[in-house]
mmCIF file of C-alpha atoms (C1' of nucleotides) in Angstrom:
data_model
loop_
_atom_site.group_PDB
_atom_site.id
_atom_site.type_symbol
_atom_site.label_atom_id
_atom_site.label_comp_id
_atom_site.label_asym_id
_atom_site.label_seq_id
_atom_site.Cartn_x
_atom_site.Cartn_y
_atom_site.Cartn_z
ATOM 1 C CA UNK A 372 97.992 81.414 93.556
ATOM 2 C CA UNK A 373 100.189 80.054 90.781
ATOM 3 C CA UNK A 374 99.565 83.270 88.925
ATOM 4 C CA UNK A 375 100.553 85.424 91.870
ATOM 5 C CA UNK A 376 103.782 83.516 92.197
ATOM 6 C CA UNK A 377 104.556 83.872 88.447
ATOM 7 C CA UNK A 378 103.917 87.572 88.472
ATOM 8 C CA UNK A 379 105.967 87.846 91.638
ATOM 9 C CA UNK A 380 108.892 86.141 89.915
ATOM 10 C CA UNK A 381 108.468 88.309 86.918
ATOM 11 C CA UNK A 382 108.464 91.468 89.156
ATOM 12 C CA UNK A 383 111.719 90.296 90.727
ATOM 13 C CA UNK A 384 113.311 89.963 87.313
ATOM 14 C CA UNK A 385 112.139 93.458 86.417
ATOM 15 C CA UNK A 386 113.538 94.949 89.551
ATOM 16 C CA UNK A 387 116.680 92.959 89.373
ATOM 17 C CA UNK A 388 116.018 91.098 92.539
ATOM 18 C CA UNK A 389 117.104 87.470 92.851
ATOM 19 C CA UNK A 390 114.439 84.817 93.104
ATOM 20 C CA UNK A 391 115.538 82.552 95.974
ATOM 21 C CA UNK A 392 113.756 79.565 97.410
ATOM 22 C CA UNK A 393 113.344 81.488 100.660
ATOM 23 C CA UNK A 394 111.663 84.423 98.969
ATOM 24 C CA UNK A 395 109.292 82.156 97.097
ATOM 25 C CA UNK A 396 108.368 80.227 100.235
ATOM 26 C CA UNK A 397 107.952 83.357 102.392
ATOM 27 C CA UNK A 398 105.893 84.948 99.674
ATOM 28 C CA UNK A 399 103.639 81.887 99.376
ATOM 29 C CA UNK A 400 103.264 81.696 103.190
ATOM 30 C CA UNK A 401 102.223 85.324 103.633
ATOM 31 C CA UNK A 402 99.854 85.279 100.709
ATOM 32 C CA UNK A 403 98.167 82.103 101.939
ATOM 33 C CA UNK A 404 97.966 83.210 105.577
ATOM 34 C CA UNK A 405 94.645 84.756 106.450
ATOM 35 C CA UNK A 406 95.612 85.756 109.962
ATOM 36 C CA UNK A 407 98.040 88.600 109.317
ATOM 37 C CA UNK A 408 100.979 86.811 110.866
ATOM 38 C CA UNK A 409 104.107 88.433 112.278
ATOM 39 C CA UNK A 410 107.651 87.524 111.281
ATOM 40 C CA UNK A 411 108.013 84.915 114.011
ATOM 41 C CA UNK A 412 104.753 83.160 113.083
ATOM 42 C CA UNK A 413 105.952 82.756 109.524
ATOM 43 C CA UNK A 414 109.337 81.684 110.690
ATOM 44 C CA UNK A 415 107.889 78.828 112.677
ATOM 45 C CA UNK A 416 105.592 77.696 109.905
ATOM 46 C CA UNK A 417 108.386 77.818 107.326
ATOM 47 C CA UNK A 418 111.030 76.112 109.358
ATOM 48 C CA UNK A 419 109.238 72.839 108.609
ATOM 49 C CA UNK A 420 109.891 73.219 104.953
ATOM 50 C CA UNK A 421 113.168 75.161 105.122
ATOM 51 C CA UNK A 422 114.979 73.895 108.187
ATOM 52 C CA UNK A 423 117.954 76.231 107.714
ATOM 53 C CA UNK A 424 115.804 79.391 107.372
ATOM 54 C CA UNK A 425 116.704 82.140 109.799
ATOM 55 C CA UNK A 426 114.391 84.740 111.409
ATOM 56 C CA UNK A 427 116.414 87.651 110.050
ATOM 57 C CA UNK A 428 115.854 86.433 106.524
ATOM 58 C CA UNK A 429 112.157 86.349 107.180
ATOM 59 C CA UNK A 430 112.313 89.986 108.396
ATOM 60 C CA UNK A 431 114.498 91.079 105.501
ATOM 61 C CA UNK A 432 112.314 89.292 102.964
ATOM 62 C CA UNK A 433 109.080 90.687 104.321
ATOM 63 C CA UNK A 434 110.365 94.287 103.978
ATOM 64 C CA UNK A 435 111.532 93.477 100.461
ATOM 65 C CA UNK A 436 108.051 92.186 99.621
ATOM 66 C CA UNK A 437 106.571 95.282 101.258
ATOM 67 C CA UNK A 438 108.825 97.570 99.285
ATOM 68 C CA UNK A 439 107.917 95.721 96.056
ATOM 69 C CA UNK A 440 104.262 96.452 96.969
ATOM 70 C CA UNK A 441 103.192 92.808 96.893
ATOM 71 C CA UNK A 442 102.276 92.779 100.602
ATOM 72 C CA UNK A 443 101.430 95.436 103.185
ATOM 73 C CA UNK A 444 101.637 95.827 106.957
ATOM 74 C CA UNK A 445 98.866 96.302 109.483
ATOM 75 C CA UNK A 446 99.047 99.757 110.929
ATOM 76 C CA UNK A 447 101.861 102.181 109.935
ATOM 77 C CA UNK A 448 104.519 99.857 111.207
ATOM 78 C CA UNK A 449 108.236 100.260 111.622
ATOM 79 C CA UNK A 450 107.283 102.850 114.190
ATOM 80 C CA UNK A 451 107.037 102.861 117.965
ATOM 81 C CA UNK A 452 103.726 102.742 119.692
ATOM 82 C CA UNK A 453 101.958 106.066 119.345
ATOM 83 C CA UNK A 454 99.189 107.396 121.550
ATOM 84 C CA UNK A 455 96.088 109.429 120.854
ATOM 85 C CA UNK A 456 94.493 111.749 123.384
ATOM 86 C CA UNK A 457 91.638 112.716 121.009
ATOM 87 C CA UNK A 458 88.573 110.983 122.335
ATOM 88 C CA UNK A 459 86.042 112.540 119.991
ATOM 89 C CA UNK A 460 84.948 110.381 117.023
ATOM 90 C CA UNK A 461 87.520 111.097 114.375
ATOM 91 C CA UNK A 462 89.332 109.537 111.438
ATOM 92 C CA UNK A 463 92.884 109.467 110.278
ATOM 93 C CA UNK A 464 94.817 110.544 107.256
ATOM 94 C CA UNK A 465 98.130 108.623 107.206
ATOM 95 C CA UNK A 466 101.026 109.568 104.972
ATOM 96 C CA UNK A 467 102.414 106.415 103.310
ATOM 97 C CA UNK A 468 105.886 107.966 103.103
ATOM 98 C CA UNK A 469 106.590 109.687 106.432
ATOM 99 C CA UNK A 470 103.888 108.216 108.714
ATOM 100 C CA UNK A 471 102.380 111.595 109.570
ATOM 101 C CA UNK A 472 98.919 110.908 111.011
ATOM 102 C CA UNK A 473 96.415 113.721 110.926
ATOM 103 C CA UNK A 474 92.912 113.648 112.493
ATOM 104 C CA UNK A 475 89.917 114.727 110.523
ATOM 105 C CA UNK A 476 86.244 114.874 111.193
ATOM 106 C CA UNK A 477 83.177 113.858 109.232
ATOM 107 C CA UNK A 478 79.644 113.308 110.476
ATOM 108 C CA UNK A 479 78.974 111.264 107.386
ATOM 109 C CA UNK A 480 81.830 108.859 108.078
ATOM 110 C CA UNK A 481 80.929 108.736 111.718
ATOM 111 C CA UNK A 482 77.602 107.128 110.834
ATOM 112 C CA UNK A 483 78.935 104.606 108.326
ATOM 113 C CA UNK A 484 76.647 101.738 107.443
ATOM 114 C CA UNK A 485 78.597 98.481 107.676
ATOM 115 C CA UNK A 486 77.739 95.164 106.083
ATOM 116 C CA UNK A 487 75.439 92.908 108.020
ATOM 117 C CA UNK A 488 77.902 90.010 107.565
ATOM 118 C CA UNK A 489 80.048 91.688 110.201
ATOM 119 C CA UNK A 490 77.713 90.509 112.967
ATOM 120 C CA UNK A 491 79.286 87.076 112.431
ATOM 121 C CA UNK A 492 82.687 88.356 113.464
ATOM 122 C CA UNK A 493 81.705 89.931 116.764
ATOM 123 C CA UNK A 494 79.989 93.030 118.099
ATOM 124 C CA UNK A 495 80.887 96.429 116.847
ATOM 125 C CA UNK A 496 82.094 99.170 119.125
ATOM 126 C CA UNK A 497 83.694 101.802 116.906
ATOM 127 C CA UNK A 498 84.187 102.396 113.227
ATOM 128 C CA UNK A 499 86.991 104.490 111.960
ATOM 129 C CA UNK A 500 88.161 105.373 108.484
ATOM 130 C CA UNK A 501 91.815 105.410 107.625
ATOM 131 C CA UNK A 502 92.851 107.234 104.486
ATOM 132 C CA UNK A 503 96.282 106.658 103.184
ATOM 133 C CA UNK A 504 98.125 108.848 100.731
ATOM 134 C CA UNK A 505 100.994 111.232 100.478
ATOM 135 C CA UNK A 506 101.045 114.340 102.650
ATOM 136 C CA UNK A 507 101.726 117.806 101.351
ATOM 137 C CA UNK A 508 105.260 117.906 102.755
ATOM 138 C CA UNK A 509 106.224 114.645 101.130
ATOM 139 C CA UNK A 510 104.635 115.706 97.757
ATOM 140 C CA UNK A 511 106.931 118.718 97.923
ATOM 141 C CA UNK A 512 109.936 116.683 98.613
ATOM 142 C CA UNK A 513 109.222 114.364 95.760
ATOM 143 C CA UNK A 514 108.639 117.310 93.488
ATOM 144 C CA UNK A 515 112.049 118.821 94.381
ATOM 145 C CA UNK A 516 113.647 115.485 93.869
ATOM 146 C CA UNK A 517 112.281 115.315 90.344
ATOM 147 C CA UNK A 518 113.425 118.889 89.729
ATOM 148 C CA UNK A 519 116.975 118.172 90.763
ATOM 149 C CA UNK A 520 117.107 114.958 88.785
ATOM 150 C CA UNK A 521 116.043 116.737 85.641
ATOM 151 C CA UNK A 522 118.692 119.468 85.951
ATOM 152 C CA UNK A 523 121.508 117.020 86.849
ATOM 153 C CA UNK A 524 120.800 114.819 83.898
ATOM 154 C CA UNK A 525 121.101 117.888 81.703
ATOM 155 C CA UNK A 526 118.080 119.302 79.836
ATOM 156 C CA UNK A 527 119.973 120.884 76.994
ATOM 157 C CA UNK A 528 121.175 118.247 74.534
ATOM 158 C CA UNK B 156 90.688 121.164 129.064
ATOM 159 C CA UNK B 157 90.116 121.953 132.697
ATOM 160 C CA UNK B 158 87.006 119.812 132.566
ATOM 161 C CA UNK B 159 88.878 116.879 131.063
ATOM 162 C CA UNK B 160 91.424 117.022 133.887
ATOM 163 C CA UNK B 161 88.746 117.287 136.513
ATOM 164 C CA UNK B 162 86.886 114.262 135.152
ATOM 165 C CA UNK B 163 90.222 112.431 134.878
ATOM 166 C CA UNK B 164 90.899 113.052 138.555
ATOM 167 C CA UNK B 165 87.407 111.919 139.455
ATOM 168 C CA UNK B 166 87.866 108.794 137.415
ATOM 169 C CA UNK B 167 91.090 108.043 139.275
ATOM 170 C CA UNK B 168 89.291 108.367 142.580
ATOM 171 C CA UNK B 169 86.545 106.052 141.364
ATOM 172 C CA UNK B 170 89.047 103.487 140.303
ATOM 173 C CA UNK B 171 91.199 103.797 143.387
ATOM 174 C CA UNK B 172 94.132 105.109 141.425
ATOM 175 C CA UNK B 173 96.382 107.722 142.957
ATOM 176 C CA UNK B 174 96.539 111.148 141.328
ATOM 177 C CA UNK B 175 100.178 112.030 141.027
ATOM 178 C CA UNK B 176 101.807 115.068 139.516
ATOM 179 C CA UNK B 177 103.338 112.842 136.827
ATOM 180 C CA UNK B 178 99.939 111.436 135.857
ATOM 181 C CA UNK B 179 98.367 114.744 135.560
ATOM 182 C CA UNK B 180 101.146 116.177 133.442
ATOM 183 C CA UNK B 181 101.359 113.159 131.169
ATOM 184 C CA UNK B 182 97.619 113.203 130.721
ATOM 185 C CA UNK B 183 97.688 116.926 129.915
ATOM 186 C CA UNK B 184 100.521 116.428 127.411
ATOM 187 C CA UNK B 185 98.905 113.645 125.483
ATOM 188 C CA UNK B 186 95.527 115.348 125.411
ATOM 189 C CA UNK B 187 97.096 118.587 124.114
ATOM 190 C CA UNK B 188 99.364 116.886 121.603
ATOM 191 C CA UNK B 189 97.835 116.824 118.129
ATOM 192 C CA UNK B 190 100.617 114.698 116.603
ATOM 193 C CA UNK B 191 100.039 111.283 118.203
ATOM 194 C CA UNK B 192 103.326 111.258 119.999
ATOM 195 C CA UNK B 193 105.176 108.190 121.204
ATOM 196 C CA UNK B 194 106.421 107.722 124.743
ATOM 197 C CA UNK B 195 109.763 109.181 124.008
ATOM 198 C CA UNK B 196 108.321 112.309 122.444
ATOM 199 C CA UNK B 197 106.260 112.969 125.528
ATOM 200 C CA UNK B 198 109.146 112.174 127.809
ATOM 201 C CA UNK B 199 111.264 114.862 126.156
ATOM 202 C CA UNK B 200 108.541 117.443 126.196
ATOM 203 C CA UNK B 201 107.765 116.696 129.812
ATOM 204 C CA UNK B 202 111.302 116.624 131.111
ATOM 205 C CA UNK B 203 111.332 120.441 130.942
ATOM 206 C CA UNK B 204 108.547 120.622 133.509
ATOM 207 C CA UNK B 205 109.445 117.510 135.526
ATOM 208 C CA UNK B 206 113.157 117.069 135.370
ATOM 209 C CA UNK B 207 113.131 113.923 137.389
ATOM 210 C CA UNK B 208 110.583 112.144 135.253
ATOM 211 C CA UNK B 209 111.682 108.776 133.864
ATOM 212 C CA UNK B 210 110.823 107.135 130.611
ATOM 213 C CA UNK B 211 109.377 104.060 132.212
ATOM 214 C CA UNK B 212 106.968 106.136 134.160
ATOM 215 C CA UNK B 213 105.725 107.650 130.892
ATOM 216 C CA UNK B 214 105.253 104.155 129.443
ATOM 217 C CA UNK B 215 103.505 102.852 132.593
ATOM 218 C CA UNK B 216 101.303 105.952 132.834
ATOM 219 C CA UNK B 217 100.280 105.786 129.202
ATOM 220 C CA UNK B 218 99.042 102.252 129.576
ATOM 221 C CA UNK B 219 97.202 103.192 132.678
ATOM 222 C CA UNK B 220 95.484 105.962 130.761
ATOM 223 C CA UNK B 221 94.792 103.608 127.955
ATOM 224 C CA UNK B 222 93.283 101.043 130.361
ATOM 225 C CA UNK B 223 91.186 103.753 131.920
ATOM 226 C CA UNK B 224 89.886 104.539 128.400
ATOM 227 C CA UNK B 225 90.921 108.144 128.502
ATOM 228 C CA UNK B 226 93.380 107.786 125.601
ATOM 229 C CA UNK B 227 93.886 105.282 122.752
ATOM 230 C CA UNK B 228 96.763 104.043 120.695
ATOM 231 C CA UNK B 229 97.250 104.198 116.921
ATOM 232 C CA UNK B 230 96.964 100.743 115.437
ATOM 233 C CA UNK B 231 96.511 97.680 117.608
ATOM 234 C CA UNK B 232 99.666 98.240 119.515
ATOM 235 C CA UNK B 233 101.485 96.227 122.045
ATOM 236 C CA UNK B 234 101.976 93.750 119.213
ATOM 237 C CA UNK B 235 104.779 92.985 116.838
ATOM 238 C CA UNK B 236 104.687 94.131 113.204
ATOM 239 C CA UNK B 237 102.105 92.135 111.338
ATOM 240 C CA UNK B 238 102.045 91.605 107.555
ATOM 241 C CA UNK B 239 99.158 91.289 105.161
ATOM 242 C CA UNK B 240 99.370 89.371 101.870
ATOM 243 C CA UNK B 241 95.810 90.212 100.837
ATOM 244 C CA UNK B 242 96.195 92.854 98.092
ATOM 245 C CA UNK B 243 92.505 93.133 97.120
ATOM 246 C CA UNK B 244 90.677 96.180 98.460
ATOM 247 C CA UNK B 245 89.497 95.019 101.902
ATOM 248 C CA UNK B 246 88.668 96.331 105.343
ATOM 249 C CA UNK B 247 89.468 95.127 108.839
ATOM 250 C CA UNK B 248 87.528 94.023 111.868
ATOM 251 C CA UNK B 249 89.858 94.300 114.902
ATOM 252 C CA UNK B 250 89.118 92.793 118.276
ATOM 253 C CA UNK B 251 89.781 95.284 121.033
ATOM 254 C CA UNK B 252 90.565 92.485 123.482
ATOM 255 C CA UNK B 253 92.692 89.961 121.660
ATOM 256 C CA UNK B 254 93.838 91.905 118.570
ATOM 257 C CA UNK B 255 92.350 89.339 116.142
ATOM 258 C CA UNK B 256 92.209 91.092 112.785
ATOM 259 C CA UNK B 257 89.796 89.724 110.193
ATOM 260 C CA UNK B 258 89.444 90.933 106.611
ATOM 261 C CA UNK B 259 86.040 91.726 105.231
ATOM 262 C CA UNK B 260 84.864 93.067 101.893
ATOM 263 C CA UNK B 261 82.298 95.703 100.875
ATOM 264 C CA UNK B 262 81.880 97.384 97.547
ATOM 265 C CA UNK B 263 80.008 100.140 99.293
ATOM 266 C CA UNK B 264 82.901 100.857 101.596
ATOM 267 C CA UNK B 265 85.398 100.614 98.795
ATOM 268 C CA UNK B 266 83.880 103.583 97.122
ATOM 269 C CA UNK B 267 83.579 105.786 100.200
ATOM 270 C CA UNK B 268 83.113 109.485 99.659
ATOM 271 C CA UNK B 269 85.529 111.430 101.740
ATOM 272 C CA UNK B 270 85.352 115.102 102.778
ATOM 273 C CA UNK B 271 86.770 117.639 100.347
ATOM 274 C CA UNK B 272 88.758 119.130 103.145
ATOM 275 C CA UNK B 273 91.096 116.208 102.889
ATOM 276 C CA UNK B 274 92.595 117.645 99.782
ATOM 277 C CA UNK B 275 94.396 120.085 102.076
ATOM 278 C CA UNK B 276 96.270 117.270 103.860
ATOM 279 C CA UNK B 277 97.645 115.546 100.751
ATOM 280 C CA UNK B 278 96.562 113.275 97.944
ATOM 281 C CA UNK B 279 94.578 110.215 98.596
ATOM 282 C CA UNK B 280 95.761 106.793 97.572
ATOM 283 C CA UNK B 281 93.707 104.286 99.488
ATOM 284 C CA UNK B 282 90.783 104.368 101.900
ATOM 285 C CA UNK B 283 90.173 101.691 104.371
ATOM 286 C CA UNK B 284 87.634 101.149 107.135
ATOM 287 C CA UNK B 285 88.681 99.755 110.445
ATOM 288 C CA UNK B 286 85.912 98.425 112.665
ATOM 289 C CA UNK B 287 86.763 97.723 116.260
ATOM 290 C CA UNK B 288 84.791 95.645 118.674
ATOM 291 C CA UNK B 289 84.887 92.325 120.483
ATOM 292 C CA UNK B 290 85.238 89.109 118.584
ATOM 293 C CA UNK B 291 82.997 86.034 119.043
ATOM 294 C CA UNK B 292 85.769 84.181 120.892
ATOM 295 C CA UNK B 293 86.316 87.007 123.414
ATOM 296 C CA UNK B 294 82.574 87.493 123.893
ATOM 297 C CA UNK B 295 82.427 83.825 124.932
ATOM 298 C CA UNK B 296 85.286 84.187 127.296
ATOM 299 C CA UNK B 297 83.717 87.228 128.946
ATOM 300 C CA UNK B 298 80.409 85.350 129.152
ATOM 301 C CA UNK B 299 82.039 82.363 130.892
ATOM 302 C CA UNK B 300 83.883 84.754 133.260
ATOM 303 C CA UNK B 301 80.636 86.303 134.370
ATOM 304 C CA UNK B 302 79.036 82.857 134.819
ATOM 305 C CA UNK B 303 81.875 81.720 137.080
ATOM 306 C CA UNK B 304 81.843 85.005 139.072
ATOM 307 C CA UNK B 305 78.165 84.510 139.703
ATOM 308 C CA UNK B 306 78.519 80.938 140.955
ATOM 309 C CA UNK B 307 81.553 81.629 143.110
ATOM 310 C CA UNK B 308 79.860 84.604 144.852
ATOM 311 C CA UNK B 309 77.081 82.195 145.694
ATOM 312 C CA UNK B 310 73.652 82.653 144.265
ATOM 313 C CA UNK B 311 71.696 80.897 147.034
ATOM 314 C CA UNK B 312 71.647 83.088 150.171
ATOM 315 C "C1'" DT C 29 132.126 84.806 87.546
ATOM 316 C "C1'" DT C 30 129.945 88.571 89.515
ATOM 317 C "C1'" DT C 31 126.743 90.147 92.547
ATOM 318 C "C1'" DA C 32 123.266 89.721 95.765
ATOM 319 C "C1'" DA C 33 121.118 86.930 99.500
ATOM 320 C "C1'" DT C 34 121.536 83.869 103.464
ATOM 321 C "C1'" DG C 35 122.607 82.443 108.175
ATOM 322 C "C1'" DC C 36 124.851 83.231 112.204
ATOM 323 C "C1'" DA C 37 126.009 85.877 116.027
ATOM 324 C "C1'" DA C 38 126.152 90.115 117.926
ATOM 325 C "C1'" DA C 39 124.159 94.823 118.255
ATOM 326 C "C1'" DA C 40 120.687 98.068 118.604
ATOM 327 C "C1'" DG C 41 116.240 99.774 119.788
ATOM 328 C "C1'" DA C 42 111.952 99.734 122.318
ATOM 329 C "C1'" DT C 43 109.524 98.422 126.251
ATOM 330 C "C1'" DT C 44 109.059 96.151 130.680
ATOM 331 C "C1'" DT C 45 110.255 94.753 135.413
ATOM 332 C "C1'" DG C 46 112.355 94.268 140.319
ATOM 333 C "C1'" DC C 47 113.241 96.907 143.989
ATOM 334 C "C1'" DA C 48 114.253 100.587 147.286
ATOM 335 C "C1'" DA C 49 112.936 105.371 148.121
ATOM 336 C "C1'" DC C 50 109.082 108.373 148.101
ATOM 337 C "C1'" DA C 51 104.457 110.513 147.757
ATOM 338 C "C1'" DT C 52 99.511 110.142 148.150
ATOM 339 C "C1'" DG C 53 95.076 109.045 150.344
ATOM 340 C "C1'" DC D 1062 100.542 104.945 158.442
ATOM 341 C "C1'" DA D 1063 99.627 101.824 154.586
ATOM 342 C "C1'" DT D 1064 99.753 101.300 149.933
ATOM 343 C "C1'" DG D 1065 100.619 102.471 145.313
ATOM 344 C "C1'" DT D 1066 103.837 104.950 142.386
ATOM 345 C "C1'" DT D 1067 108.247 106.539 141.019
ATOM 346 C "C1'" DG D 1068 113.057 106.398 139.355
ATOM 347 C "C1'" DC D 1069 116.829 103.853 138.548
ATOM 348 C "C1'" DA D 1070 119.237 100.068 136.615
ATOM 349 C "C1'" DA D 1071 118.990 95.861 134.672
ATOM 350 C "C1'" DA D 1072 116.412 92.588 131.954
ATOM 351 C "C1'" DT D 1073 113.635 91.254 128.162
ATOM 352 C "C1'" DC D 1074 111.817 91.208 123.729
ATOM 353 C "C1'" DT D 1075 111.748 92.582 118.888
ATOM 354 C "C1'" DT D 1076 114.111 93.888 114.977
ATOM 355 C "C1'" DT D 1077 118.354 95.141 112.529
ATOM 356 C "C1'" DT D 1078 123.205 94.774 111.058
ATOM 357 C "C1'" DG D 1079 128.164 93.090 109.913
ATOM 358 C "C1'" DC D 1080 130.413 89.652 107.888
ATOM 359 C "C1'" DA D 1081 131.888 85.261 105.931
ATOM 360 C "C1'" DT D 1082 129.625 81.681 103.115
ATOM 361 C "C1'" DT D 1083 126.563 80.208 99.661
ATOM 362 C "C1'" DA D 1084 123.486 80.514 95.762
ATOM 363 C "C1'" DA D 1085 121.470 82.961 91.712
ATOM 364 C "C1'" DA D 1086 122.060 85.240 87.237
#
DNA sequence: TTTAATGCAAAAGATTTGCAACATG
DNA sequence: CATGTTGCAAATCTTTTGCATTAAA
C-alpha cells in the first residue's frame, strides 16, 4: 500500500499533476475498497476524514486517476445505458478509446472452465469474455496523428 | 427474425403483456441493431416509422424487454459509474440480481487464447472474463421468499 | 509567485414518473 | 368495457462546469 502511494506520488510529479491531500485520500480509498464503489460511496466514506471534501472533487479526481491509469472503471463507463438484442452466446471486443463494442463468437470461449472457488460466490449462469483493445478506426486515427505531429515538428534539420 | 417476433408476441401473451405497435417496432429495432444502441439511438431510428413515439416509451419498453429476458444490457446497467482500484489481472463475478461485483483470480483465465479472427477488429490489450449468476446473498433471499410464499398459501388443506 | 485544484452553486445530461388520452385484449 | 400503455411535461437523479478562493510547486 505504502508503495502504491509512493509510486502514485511519483507519477503525479512526472505528469506535472499536483499532489493534494484530497487526491491522496481518494486514491487510498479506492485502492483499499474491495467493492468497486461509486463516487458517492467514496464521498461518504471520505467525508469523515476530510469534512470539507466535495462530491465534484471526488468525480474529478476519479477521472484523473483513471486517465493516469492507476484505477479503472467497471464497464465502459461515461456512456449511457446500451442494450443488446443478440441473445446467442457471444463475447465482446471493446475499444478502449471510442467504446465501440463488437460481438464475436467462439465455441472454445463458450465452454470456458472456471475456477472451482467461484462456487463460493454464488451460482453461475453465464460466462462472457470481454476483450479490450484499440479498434481499427482508432488505430488509424492515432497513426494519422503521429504522422501530422512528425511533419509539423519538421523532419529536415 | 419473423420467428423471433412470433415468439416474442407469444411470450407477451403468456405474461399478460399487451402487444403494441411500439413494442413490436422497438423489439425489431434492437434485435436488428448490431451496434448495441442506447435508448436515444433507437428513438431517432424509430421516429421515422413512428413519428409520435416518445423517448420515455423507448426507455420503458427496453426495460420491459430486458425483464422479459429477450434483450440484455451492456455492463451491469441501471447503476452509477463504479470504479476499480485493483490493478492486478483479475476477473469479475457479477450478480444478476443485486449487481454485486466480486473480483476473482485465475492464471488459466489470464492467459486465455482468443480467436485469430479478432485481429480484424483491432489490437488486443487486455482480456477479462465476466461471470454472471446469482450471489449467495440473493440465493438466500429467493429461498426465503419461496418459503414464505409456501406458508402463506397454506400447506395444510 | 505562478499555476493548478478545490468547493460551491448552478447547469447539463440521462432517465424516470404522474397523469390524462388512447389502444389493446 | 376494463386495463395497461402511451405521450407529454415535469421531476429526479447523476455527473459536469464556471468561477472565486485556496493550496501546491
